[in-house]
Coordinates of C-alpha atoms and ligand atoms in Angstrom, one line a residue:
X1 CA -12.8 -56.5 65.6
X2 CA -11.1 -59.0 63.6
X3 CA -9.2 -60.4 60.6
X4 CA -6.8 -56.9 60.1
X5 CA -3.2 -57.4 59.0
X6 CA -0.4 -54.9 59.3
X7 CA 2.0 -55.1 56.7
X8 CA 6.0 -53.8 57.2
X9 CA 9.1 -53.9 55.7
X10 CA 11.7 -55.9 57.5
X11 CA 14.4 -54.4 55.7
X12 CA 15.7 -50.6 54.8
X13 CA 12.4 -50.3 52.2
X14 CA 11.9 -51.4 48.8
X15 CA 10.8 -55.3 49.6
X16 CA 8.5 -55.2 47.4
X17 CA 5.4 -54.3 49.6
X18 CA 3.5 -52.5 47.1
X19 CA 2.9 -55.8 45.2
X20 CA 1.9 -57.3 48.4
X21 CA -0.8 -55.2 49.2
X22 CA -1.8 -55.2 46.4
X23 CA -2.4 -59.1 46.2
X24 CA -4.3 -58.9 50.0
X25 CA -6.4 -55.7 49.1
X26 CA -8.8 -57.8 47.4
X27 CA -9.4 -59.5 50.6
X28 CA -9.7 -56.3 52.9
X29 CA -12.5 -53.6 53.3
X30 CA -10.3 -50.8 53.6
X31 CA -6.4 -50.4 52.9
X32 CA -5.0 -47.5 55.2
X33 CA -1.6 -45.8 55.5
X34 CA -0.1 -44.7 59.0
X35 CA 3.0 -43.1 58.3
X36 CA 5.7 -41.7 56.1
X37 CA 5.0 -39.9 53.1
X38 CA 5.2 -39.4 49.8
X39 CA 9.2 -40.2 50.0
X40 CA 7.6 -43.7 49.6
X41 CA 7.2 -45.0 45.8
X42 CA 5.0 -48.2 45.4
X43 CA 5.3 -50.0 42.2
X44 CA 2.4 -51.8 41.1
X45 CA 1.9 -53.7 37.6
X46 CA -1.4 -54.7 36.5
X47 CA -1.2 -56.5 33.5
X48 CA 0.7 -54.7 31.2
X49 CA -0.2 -51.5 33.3
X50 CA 2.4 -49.9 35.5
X51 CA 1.5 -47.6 38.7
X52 CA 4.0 -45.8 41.0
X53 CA 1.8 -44.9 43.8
X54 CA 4.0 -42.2 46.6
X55 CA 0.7 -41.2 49.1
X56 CA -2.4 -43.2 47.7
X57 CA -2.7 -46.8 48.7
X58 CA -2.5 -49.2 46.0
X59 CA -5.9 -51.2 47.2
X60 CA -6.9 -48.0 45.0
X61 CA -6.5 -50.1 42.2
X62 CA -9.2 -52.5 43.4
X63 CA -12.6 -51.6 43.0
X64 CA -15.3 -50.6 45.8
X65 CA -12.0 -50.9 48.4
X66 CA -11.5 -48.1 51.1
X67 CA -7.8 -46.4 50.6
X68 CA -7.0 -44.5 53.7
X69 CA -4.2 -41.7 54.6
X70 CA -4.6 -41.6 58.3
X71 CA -3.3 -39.4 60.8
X72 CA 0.5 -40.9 61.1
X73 CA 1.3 -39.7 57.4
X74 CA 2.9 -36.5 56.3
X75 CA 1.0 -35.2 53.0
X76 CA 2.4 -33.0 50.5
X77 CA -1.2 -31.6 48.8
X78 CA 0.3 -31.0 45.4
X79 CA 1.8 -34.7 44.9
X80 CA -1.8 -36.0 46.1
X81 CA -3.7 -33.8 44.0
X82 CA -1.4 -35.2 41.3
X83 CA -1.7 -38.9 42.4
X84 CA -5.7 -38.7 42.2
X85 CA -5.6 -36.9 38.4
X86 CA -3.5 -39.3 37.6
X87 CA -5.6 -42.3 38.4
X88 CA -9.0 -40.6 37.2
X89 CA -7.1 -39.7 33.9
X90 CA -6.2 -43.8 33.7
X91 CA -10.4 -44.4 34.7
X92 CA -9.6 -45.0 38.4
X93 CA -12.4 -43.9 40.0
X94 CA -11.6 -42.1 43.8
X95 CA -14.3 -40.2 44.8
X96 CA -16.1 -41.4 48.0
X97 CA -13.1 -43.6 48.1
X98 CA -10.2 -42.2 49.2
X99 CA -9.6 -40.3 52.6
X100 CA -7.1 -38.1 54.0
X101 CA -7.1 -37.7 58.0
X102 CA -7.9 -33.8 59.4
X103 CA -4.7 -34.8 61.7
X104 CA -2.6 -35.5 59.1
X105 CA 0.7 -32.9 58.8
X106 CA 0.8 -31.0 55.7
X107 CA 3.9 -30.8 54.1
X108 CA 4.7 -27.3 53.0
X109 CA 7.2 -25.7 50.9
X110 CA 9.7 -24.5 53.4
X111 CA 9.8 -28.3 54.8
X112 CA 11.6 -29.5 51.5
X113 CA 13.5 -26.5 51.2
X114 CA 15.0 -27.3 54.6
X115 CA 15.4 -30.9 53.7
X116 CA 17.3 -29.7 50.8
X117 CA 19.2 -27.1 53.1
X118 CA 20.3 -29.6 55.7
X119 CA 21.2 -32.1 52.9
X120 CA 23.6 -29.9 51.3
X121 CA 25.2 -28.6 54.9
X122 CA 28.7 -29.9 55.7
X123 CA 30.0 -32.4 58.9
X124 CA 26.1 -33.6 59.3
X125 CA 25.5 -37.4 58.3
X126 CA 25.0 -37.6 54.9
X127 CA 21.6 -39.8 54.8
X128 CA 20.8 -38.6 51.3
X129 CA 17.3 -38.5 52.0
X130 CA 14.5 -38.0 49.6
X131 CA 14.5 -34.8 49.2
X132 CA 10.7 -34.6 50.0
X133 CA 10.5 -32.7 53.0
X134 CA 9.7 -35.6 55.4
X135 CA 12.3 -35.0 58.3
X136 CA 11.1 -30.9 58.5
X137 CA 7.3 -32.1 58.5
X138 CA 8.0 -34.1 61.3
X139 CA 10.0 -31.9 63.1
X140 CA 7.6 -29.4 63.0
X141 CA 5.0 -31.8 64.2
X142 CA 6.7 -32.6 67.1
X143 CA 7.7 -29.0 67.4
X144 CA 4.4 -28.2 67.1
X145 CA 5.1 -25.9 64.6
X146 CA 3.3 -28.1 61.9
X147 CA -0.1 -27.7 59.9
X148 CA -2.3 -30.1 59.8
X149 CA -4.9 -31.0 57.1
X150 CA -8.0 -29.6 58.9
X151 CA -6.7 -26.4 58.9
X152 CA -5.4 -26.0 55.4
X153 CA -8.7 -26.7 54.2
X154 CA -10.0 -23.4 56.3
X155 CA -8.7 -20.8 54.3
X156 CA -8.9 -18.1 57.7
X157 CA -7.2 -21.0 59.7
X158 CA -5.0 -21.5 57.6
X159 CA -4.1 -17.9 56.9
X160 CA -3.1 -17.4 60.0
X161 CA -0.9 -20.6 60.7
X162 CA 0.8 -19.6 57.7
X163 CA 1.3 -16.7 58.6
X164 CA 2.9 -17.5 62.0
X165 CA 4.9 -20.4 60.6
X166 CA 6.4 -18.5 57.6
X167 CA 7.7 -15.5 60.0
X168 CA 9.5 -17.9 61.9
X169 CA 10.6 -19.9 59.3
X170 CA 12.3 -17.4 57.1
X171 CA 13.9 -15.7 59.7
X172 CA 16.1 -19.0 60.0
X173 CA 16.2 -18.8 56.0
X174 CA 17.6 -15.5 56.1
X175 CA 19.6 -15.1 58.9
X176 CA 20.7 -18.8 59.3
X177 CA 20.7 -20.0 55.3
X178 CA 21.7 -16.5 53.8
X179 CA 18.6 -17.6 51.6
X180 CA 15.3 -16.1 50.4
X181 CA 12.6 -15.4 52.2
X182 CA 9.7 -17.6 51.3
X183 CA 6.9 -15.3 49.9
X184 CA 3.9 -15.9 52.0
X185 CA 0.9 -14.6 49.2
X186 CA 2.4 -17.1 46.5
X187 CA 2.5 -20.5 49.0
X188 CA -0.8 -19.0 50.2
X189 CA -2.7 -18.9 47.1
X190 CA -1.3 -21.8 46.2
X191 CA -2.2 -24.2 49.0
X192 CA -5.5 -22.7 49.9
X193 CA -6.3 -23.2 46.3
X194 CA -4.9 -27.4 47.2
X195 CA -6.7 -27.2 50.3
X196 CA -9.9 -26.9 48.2
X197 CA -9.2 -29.2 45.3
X198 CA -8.2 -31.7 47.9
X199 CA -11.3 -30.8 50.9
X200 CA -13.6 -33.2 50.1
X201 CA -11.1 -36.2 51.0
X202 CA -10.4 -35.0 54.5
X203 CA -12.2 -36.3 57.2
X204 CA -11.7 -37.6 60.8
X205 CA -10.0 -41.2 59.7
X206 CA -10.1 -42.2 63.0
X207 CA -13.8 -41.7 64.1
X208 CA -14.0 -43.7 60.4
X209 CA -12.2 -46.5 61.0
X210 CA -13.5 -46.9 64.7
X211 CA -16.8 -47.3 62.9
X212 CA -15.4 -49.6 60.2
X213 CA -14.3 -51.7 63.0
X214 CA -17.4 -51.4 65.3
X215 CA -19.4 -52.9 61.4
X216 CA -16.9 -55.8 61.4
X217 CA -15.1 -54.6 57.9
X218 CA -11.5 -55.5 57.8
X219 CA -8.4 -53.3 57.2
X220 CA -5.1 -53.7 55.9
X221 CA -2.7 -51.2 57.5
X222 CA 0.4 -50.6 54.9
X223 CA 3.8 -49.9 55.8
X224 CA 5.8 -47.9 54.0
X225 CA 9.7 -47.7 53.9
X226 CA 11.2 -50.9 56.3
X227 CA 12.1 -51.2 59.7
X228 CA 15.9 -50.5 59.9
X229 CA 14.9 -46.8 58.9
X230 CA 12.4 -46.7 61.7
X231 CA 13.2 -43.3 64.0
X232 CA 13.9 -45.5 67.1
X233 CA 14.8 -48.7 66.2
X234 CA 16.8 -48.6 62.2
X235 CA 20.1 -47.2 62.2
X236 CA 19.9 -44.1 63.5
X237 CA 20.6 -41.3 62.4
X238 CA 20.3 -42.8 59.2
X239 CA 16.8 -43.4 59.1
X240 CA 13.6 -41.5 57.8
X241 CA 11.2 -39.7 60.6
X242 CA 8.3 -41.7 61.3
X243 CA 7.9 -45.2 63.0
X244 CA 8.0 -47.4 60.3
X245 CA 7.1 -50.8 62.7
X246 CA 4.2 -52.3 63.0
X247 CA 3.5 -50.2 66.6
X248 CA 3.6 -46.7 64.5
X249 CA -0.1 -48.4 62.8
X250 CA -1.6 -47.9 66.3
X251 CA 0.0 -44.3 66.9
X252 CA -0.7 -43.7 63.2
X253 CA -4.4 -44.3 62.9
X254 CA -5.9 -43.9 66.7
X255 CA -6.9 -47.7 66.5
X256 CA -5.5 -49.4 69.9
X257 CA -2.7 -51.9 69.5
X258 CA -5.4 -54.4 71.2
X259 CA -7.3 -54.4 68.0
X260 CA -4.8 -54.5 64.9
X261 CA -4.3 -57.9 64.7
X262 CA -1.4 -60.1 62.8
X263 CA 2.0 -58.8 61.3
X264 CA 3.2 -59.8 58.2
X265 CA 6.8 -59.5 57.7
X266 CA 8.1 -58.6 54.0
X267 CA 11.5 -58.9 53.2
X268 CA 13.4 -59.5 50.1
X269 CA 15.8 -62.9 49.6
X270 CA 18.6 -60.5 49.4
X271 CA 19.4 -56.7 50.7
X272 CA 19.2 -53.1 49.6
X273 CA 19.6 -49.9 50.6
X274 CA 18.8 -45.9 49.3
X275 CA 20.6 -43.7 50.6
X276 CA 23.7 -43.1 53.6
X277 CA 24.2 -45.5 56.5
X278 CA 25.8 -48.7 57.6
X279 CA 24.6 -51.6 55.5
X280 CA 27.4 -54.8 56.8
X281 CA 26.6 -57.3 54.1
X282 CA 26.9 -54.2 51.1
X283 CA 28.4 -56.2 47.8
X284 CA 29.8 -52.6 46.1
X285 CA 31.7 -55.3 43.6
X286 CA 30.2 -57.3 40.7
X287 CA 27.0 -59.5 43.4
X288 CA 25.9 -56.2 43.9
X289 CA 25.9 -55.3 40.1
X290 CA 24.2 -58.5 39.2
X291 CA 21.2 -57.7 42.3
X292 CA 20.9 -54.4 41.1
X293 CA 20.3 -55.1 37.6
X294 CA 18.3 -58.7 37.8
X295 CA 16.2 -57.2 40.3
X296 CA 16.1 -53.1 38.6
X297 CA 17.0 -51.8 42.2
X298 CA 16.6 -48.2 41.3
X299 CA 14.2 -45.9 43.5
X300 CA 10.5 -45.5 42.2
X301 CA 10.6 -42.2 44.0
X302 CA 14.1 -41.1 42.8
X303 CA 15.4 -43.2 40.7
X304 CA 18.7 -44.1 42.5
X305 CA 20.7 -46.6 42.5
X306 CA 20.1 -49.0 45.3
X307 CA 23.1 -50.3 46.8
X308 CA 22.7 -54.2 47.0
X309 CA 23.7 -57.0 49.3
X310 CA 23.2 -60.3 51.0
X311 CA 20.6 -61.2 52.9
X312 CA 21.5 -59.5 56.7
X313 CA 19.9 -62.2 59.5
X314 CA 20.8 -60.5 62.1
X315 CA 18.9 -57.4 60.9
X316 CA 16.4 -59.3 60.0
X317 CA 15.9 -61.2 63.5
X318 CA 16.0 -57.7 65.1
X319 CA 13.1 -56.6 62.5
X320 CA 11.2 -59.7 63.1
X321 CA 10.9 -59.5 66.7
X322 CA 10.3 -55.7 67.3
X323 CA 7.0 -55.8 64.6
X324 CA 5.9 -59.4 65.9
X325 CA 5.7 -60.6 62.7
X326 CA 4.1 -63.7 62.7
X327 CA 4.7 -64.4 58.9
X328 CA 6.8 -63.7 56.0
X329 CA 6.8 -62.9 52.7
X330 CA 10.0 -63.2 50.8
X331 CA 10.5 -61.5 47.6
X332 CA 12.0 -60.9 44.7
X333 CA 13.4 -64.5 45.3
X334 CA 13.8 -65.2 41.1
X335 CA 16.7 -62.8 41.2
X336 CA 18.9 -65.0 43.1
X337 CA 18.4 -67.5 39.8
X338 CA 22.1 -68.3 38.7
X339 CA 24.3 -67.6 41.8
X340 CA 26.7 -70.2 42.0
X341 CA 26.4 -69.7 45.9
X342 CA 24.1 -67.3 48.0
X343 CA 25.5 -66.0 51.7
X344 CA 23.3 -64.9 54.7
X345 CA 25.2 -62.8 57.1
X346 CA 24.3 -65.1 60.2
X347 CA 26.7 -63.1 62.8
X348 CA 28.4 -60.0 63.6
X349 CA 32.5 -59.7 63.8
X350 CA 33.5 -57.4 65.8
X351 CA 37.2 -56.6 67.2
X352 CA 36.9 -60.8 67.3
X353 CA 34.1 -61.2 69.0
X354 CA 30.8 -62.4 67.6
X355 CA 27.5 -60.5 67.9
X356 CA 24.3 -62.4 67.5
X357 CA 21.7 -59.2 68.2
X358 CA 21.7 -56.3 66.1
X359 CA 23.5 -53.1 68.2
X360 CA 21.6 -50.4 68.6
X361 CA 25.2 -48.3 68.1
X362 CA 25.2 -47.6 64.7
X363 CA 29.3 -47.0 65.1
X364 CA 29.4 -50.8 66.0
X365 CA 27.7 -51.1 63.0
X366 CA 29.9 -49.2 60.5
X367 CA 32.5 -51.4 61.5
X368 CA 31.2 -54.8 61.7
X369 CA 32.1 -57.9 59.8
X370 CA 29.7 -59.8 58.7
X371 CA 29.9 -63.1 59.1
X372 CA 28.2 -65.7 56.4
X373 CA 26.5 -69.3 55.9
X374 CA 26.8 -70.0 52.6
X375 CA 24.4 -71.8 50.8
X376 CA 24.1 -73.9 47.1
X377 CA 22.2 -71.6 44.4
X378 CA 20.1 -73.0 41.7
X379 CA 19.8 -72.1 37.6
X380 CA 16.8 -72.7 37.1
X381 CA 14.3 -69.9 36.2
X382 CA 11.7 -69.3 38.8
X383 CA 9.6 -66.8 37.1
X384 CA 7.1 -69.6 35.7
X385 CA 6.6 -71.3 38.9
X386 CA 3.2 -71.5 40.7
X387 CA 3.3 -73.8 43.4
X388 CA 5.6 -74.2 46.1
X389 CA 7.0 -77.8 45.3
X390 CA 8.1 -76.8 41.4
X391 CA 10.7 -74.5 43.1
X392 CA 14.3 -76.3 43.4
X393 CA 15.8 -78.2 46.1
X394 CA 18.1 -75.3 46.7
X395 CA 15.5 -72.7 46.9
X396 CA 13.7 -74.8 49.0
X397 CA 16.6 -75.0 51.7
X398 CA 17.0 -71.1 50.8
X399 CA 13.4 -70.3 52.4
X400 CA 13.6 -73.3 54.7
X401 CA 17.1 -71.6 56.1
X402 CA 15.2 -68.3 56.2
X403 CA 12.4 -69.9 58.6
X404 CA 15.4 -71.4 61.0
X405 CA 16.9 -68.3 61.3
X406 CA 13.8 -65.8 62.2
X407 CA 12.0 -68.9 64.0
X408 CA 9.0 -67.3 61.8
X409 CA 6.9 -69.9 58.8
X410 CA 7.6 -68.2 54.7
X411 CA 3.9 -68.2 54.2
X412 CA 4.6 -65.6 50.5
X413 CA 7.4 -66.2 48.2
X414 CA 7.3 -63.9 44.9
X415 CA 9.2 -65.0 41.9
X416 CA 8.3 -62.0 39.7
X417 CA 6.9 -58.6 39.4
X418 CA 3.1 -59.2 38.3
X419 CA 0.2 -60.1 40.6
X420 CA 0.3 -64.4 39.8
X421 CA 4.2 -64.3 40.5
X422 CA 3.7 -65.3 43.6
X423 CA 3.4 -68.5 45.7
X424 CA 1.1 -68.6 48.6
X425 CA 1.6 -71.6 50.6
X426 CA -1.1 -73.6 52.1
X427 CA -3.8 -70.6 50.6
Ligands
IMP1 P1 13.6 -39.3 54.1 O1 12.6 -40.2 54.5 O2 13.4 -38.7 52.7 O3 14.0 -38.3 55.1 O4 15.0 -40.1 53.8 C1 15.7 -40.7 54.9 C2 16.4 -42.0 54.5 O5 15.4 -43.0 54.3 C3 17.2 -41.9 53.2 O6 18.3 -42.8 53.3 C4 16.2 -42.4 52.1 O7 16.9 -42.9 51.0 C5 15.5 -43.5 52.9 N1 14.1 -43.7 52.4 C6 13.0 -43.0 52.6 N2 11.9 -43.5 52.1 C7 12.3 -44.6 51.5 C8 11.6 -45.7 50.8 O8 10.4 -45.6 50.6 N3 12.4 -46.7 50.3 C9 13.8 -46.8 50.6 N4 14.4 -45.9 51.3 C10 13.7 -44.8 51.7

C-alpha cells in the first residue's frame, strides 16, 4: 500500500484541520476518522456555503470519495443521524458512501450525563470539556462496560446490554449523584429506533479498508482535536480521552503502523486553547483579544471563547516528534497581519533554569515562564496572496523561523478561510 497521509493537530485543536482535509480529499480514495468524537467541530466553507461537520468526514463534501468512522471513534447515533439529514437536506448525497465501524463505541445518554456530573463536581480539575460524553464513552470502553455499534443495531443484543449497563449505571446515579434513574424503555426505544435509521452505514471498517488497501486506493486518516490533548502525551489531566497522535490511526482503524505512511503536522502561526489546563504563552490581555477576534477563535462545537496565545515551540517540538511529522501546515497565518512584533516561546523558565523539552508534569507546566524570540511583523494583508514569494519578507522569516525550530519543511501555509487561501509550496 501506498501514498496514505495521516493528518494531526500539533497543537490543543482547532488548527484549522478541517480546511485541510478538505483541500487533500480530492486527492484521496477514502477519508477515514480514528478517534474522538463528535466533541470535534470541523468548519468547512465551500464557496459561500458553510459546514460544521462533528462525526462525518469532510471529504463528504467531495463527490464519489469514501468518508469513514472507523473503530477508534466514539459515536453518538442521534448527532450522526443528524449530520447525514443535514447534508442530504443541502443535496449531499451519503448513501453507499459513508461508513460507521461495528467496533465503534456508542455513546449513550448516561455517558453525557456523567460528563456533565463530573464537570459540575467540586476539587476535580476543571477541564471544561465538551460536554458530549466523550471521557464516560471511553471509560466504559476500557471498562468494558461500553456498547459498540454492532450491537445497537441488534435490537435483542442490544436489549440486553442495555439492560445490564443501565442497572449499573443508575445505581451510581442514585446512590452516588442523588439523581434520577435513567428510564431504560424511553433510551431503549429511542436508540434501537437510531440503531435502525443508522444500520445500513455500519460495517466491519477494518476488513474494508484492508481491502481498499490490498486494491491500491489511498486514504487520508483525519485527526481530530491536537496533540497536547492526547490521553498520554498532552497535558494531562487536561486532555480529551482518545489518542489524538498520529499512532492512535493505527489503533483506531486496525491498519498496521507499517502501512499508514506520511504525517502531516497542522499547526496554527499562533496558539489556542478550549477549555482548563496550562497553556504558558496564554495572552489573557489585549494580543489575545486581537487573535481571538481576527482569527473568530470561538468553538464550532460550543461556541467558546478560545483562549489565545503565542506560538508555543517547545510544544510544538514535542508534537512534532511524537506524530513524526514529516511536514507542516501552518495556518491561519493572515491573522498575525498588523502585529508590530510576533513572539515564539522558544524555552521554558523555570525556578531559573531553562527547559528546552516539553515536561511531561503538567505542575511544571502551570508554572513555567515562557521564554520568547521575538520577531518583526508585517501590515500587509495576506488574504490575496497565492504564491509563496508574494508573502513579505517578515512572513517569510516567520515560516522560515518555524522550519529552524521543528527541523521539519512548511510545505502549507493558509492565509484565509476558503479552499484557494492557501499556498502549497513546490505543488
Ligand atoms: P472532551 O473531549 O469533551 O472530554 O474535552 C476535554 C478537553 O478537550 C476540553 O478542554 C475540551 O475543550 C477539549 N477539546 C475536546 N475536543 C476539542 C476540539 O475539537 N477542539 C479543541 N478542544 C477540544
Amino acid at each position: 500500500m501506498g501514498g496514505n497521509l495521516i493528518t494531526v493537530g500539533l497543537q490543543w485543536g482547532d488548527e484549522g484541520k478541517g480546511k485541510i482535509i478538505d483541500v487533500l480529499s480530492e486527492q484521496y480514495d477514502a477519508v477515514v476518522r480514528f478517534q474522538g468524537g463528535a466533541n470535534a467541530g470541523h468548519t468547512v466553507h465551500v464557496g459561500d456555503e458553510k459546514f460544521v461537520l462533528h462525526l462525518i468526514p469532510s471529504g463528504i463534501l467531495h463527490p464519489g470519495k469514501q468518508c469513514i468512522i472507523a473503530n477508534g471513534v466514539v459515536v453518538d447515533p442521534e448527532c450522526l443521524a443528524g449530520e447525514i439529514e443535514g447534508l442530504k437536506a443541502r443535496g449531499i448525497d451519503v448513501e453507499g458512501r459513508l461508513w460507521v465501524g461495528d467496533r465503534c463505541h456508542v455513546v449513550m445518554p448516561h455517558h453525557k450525563l456523567f460528563d456533565e456530573l463530573r464537570e459540575a463536581e467540586k476539587g476535580g480539575p476543571d477541564i471544561q470539556t465538551t460536554q458530549r460524553g466523550i471521557g464516560p464513552c471511553y471509560a466504559d470502553k476500557a471498562a468494558r462496560d461500553g456498547i459498540r455499534f454492532g450491537e445497537l443495531i441488534d435490537p435483542v443484543i442490544f436489549r440486553r446490554r442495555l439492560k445490564h449497563v443501565l442497572k449499573a449505571r443508575n445505581l451510581v446515579l442514585t446512590r452516588i449523584y442523588d439523581a434520577d434513574p435513567i428510564d431504560f424503555d424511553s433510551v431503549y426505544e429511542r436508540y434501537s429506533r437510531l440503531g435502525g435509521t443508522l444500520g445500513p452505514f455500519v460495517t466491519d471498517t477494518v476488513g474494508m479498508l484492508h481491502g481498499f488497501s490490498r486494491e491500491g486506493r489511498s486514504l487520508l486518516l483525519e485527526g481530530a482535536q491536537g496533540s497536547m490533548l492526547d490521553i498520554n502525551f498532552g497535558t494531562y489531566p487536561y486532555v480529551t480521552s482518545s489518542n489524538v497522535c498520529a499512532g492512535g490511526a493505527t489503533v483506531g482503524t486496525g491498519l498496521p503502523p507499517s502501512s499508514l505512511g506520511q504525517v502531516l503536522g497542522i499547526a496554527k502561526a499562533y496558539c489556542s486553547r478550549v477549555g482548563g489546563g496550562p497553556f504558558p504563552t496564554e495572552q489573557d490581555n489585549e494580543t489575545g483579544e486581537l487573535l481571538r477576534e481576527r482569527g473568530n477563535e470561538y468553538g464550532s462545537t460550543t461556541g467558546r471563547p478560545r483562549r489565545c496565545g503565542w506560538l508555543d515551540a517547545v510544544a510544538l517540538r514535542h508534537a512534532v516528534q511524537i506524530n513524526g511529522a514529516g511536514t507542516l501546515a501552518l495556518m491561519l497565518l493572515d491573522v498575525l497581519s498588523g502585529l508590530g512584533e510576533i513572539k515564539v516561546c522558544t524555552r521554558y523558565r523555570l525556578e531559573g533554569r531553562e527547559i528546552a523539552d516539553f515536561p511531561g508534569d503538567t505542575g511544571v507546566l502551570e508554572n513555567v515562564e515562557p521564554v520568547y524570540e521575538t520577531f518583526r511583523g508585517w501590515s500587509d494583508d495576506l488574504t490575496g496572496a497565492e504564491r509563496f514569494e508574494q508573502l513579505p519578507a517578515a512572513a517569510v522569516d516567520y515560516i522560515n523561523a518555524v522550519e529552524k525550530i521543528t527541523g521539519v519543511p512548511v510545505k502549507m501555509i493558509s492565509v484565509g478561510p476558503k479552499r484557494k487561501q492557501l499556498i502549497v509550496r513546490g505543488g
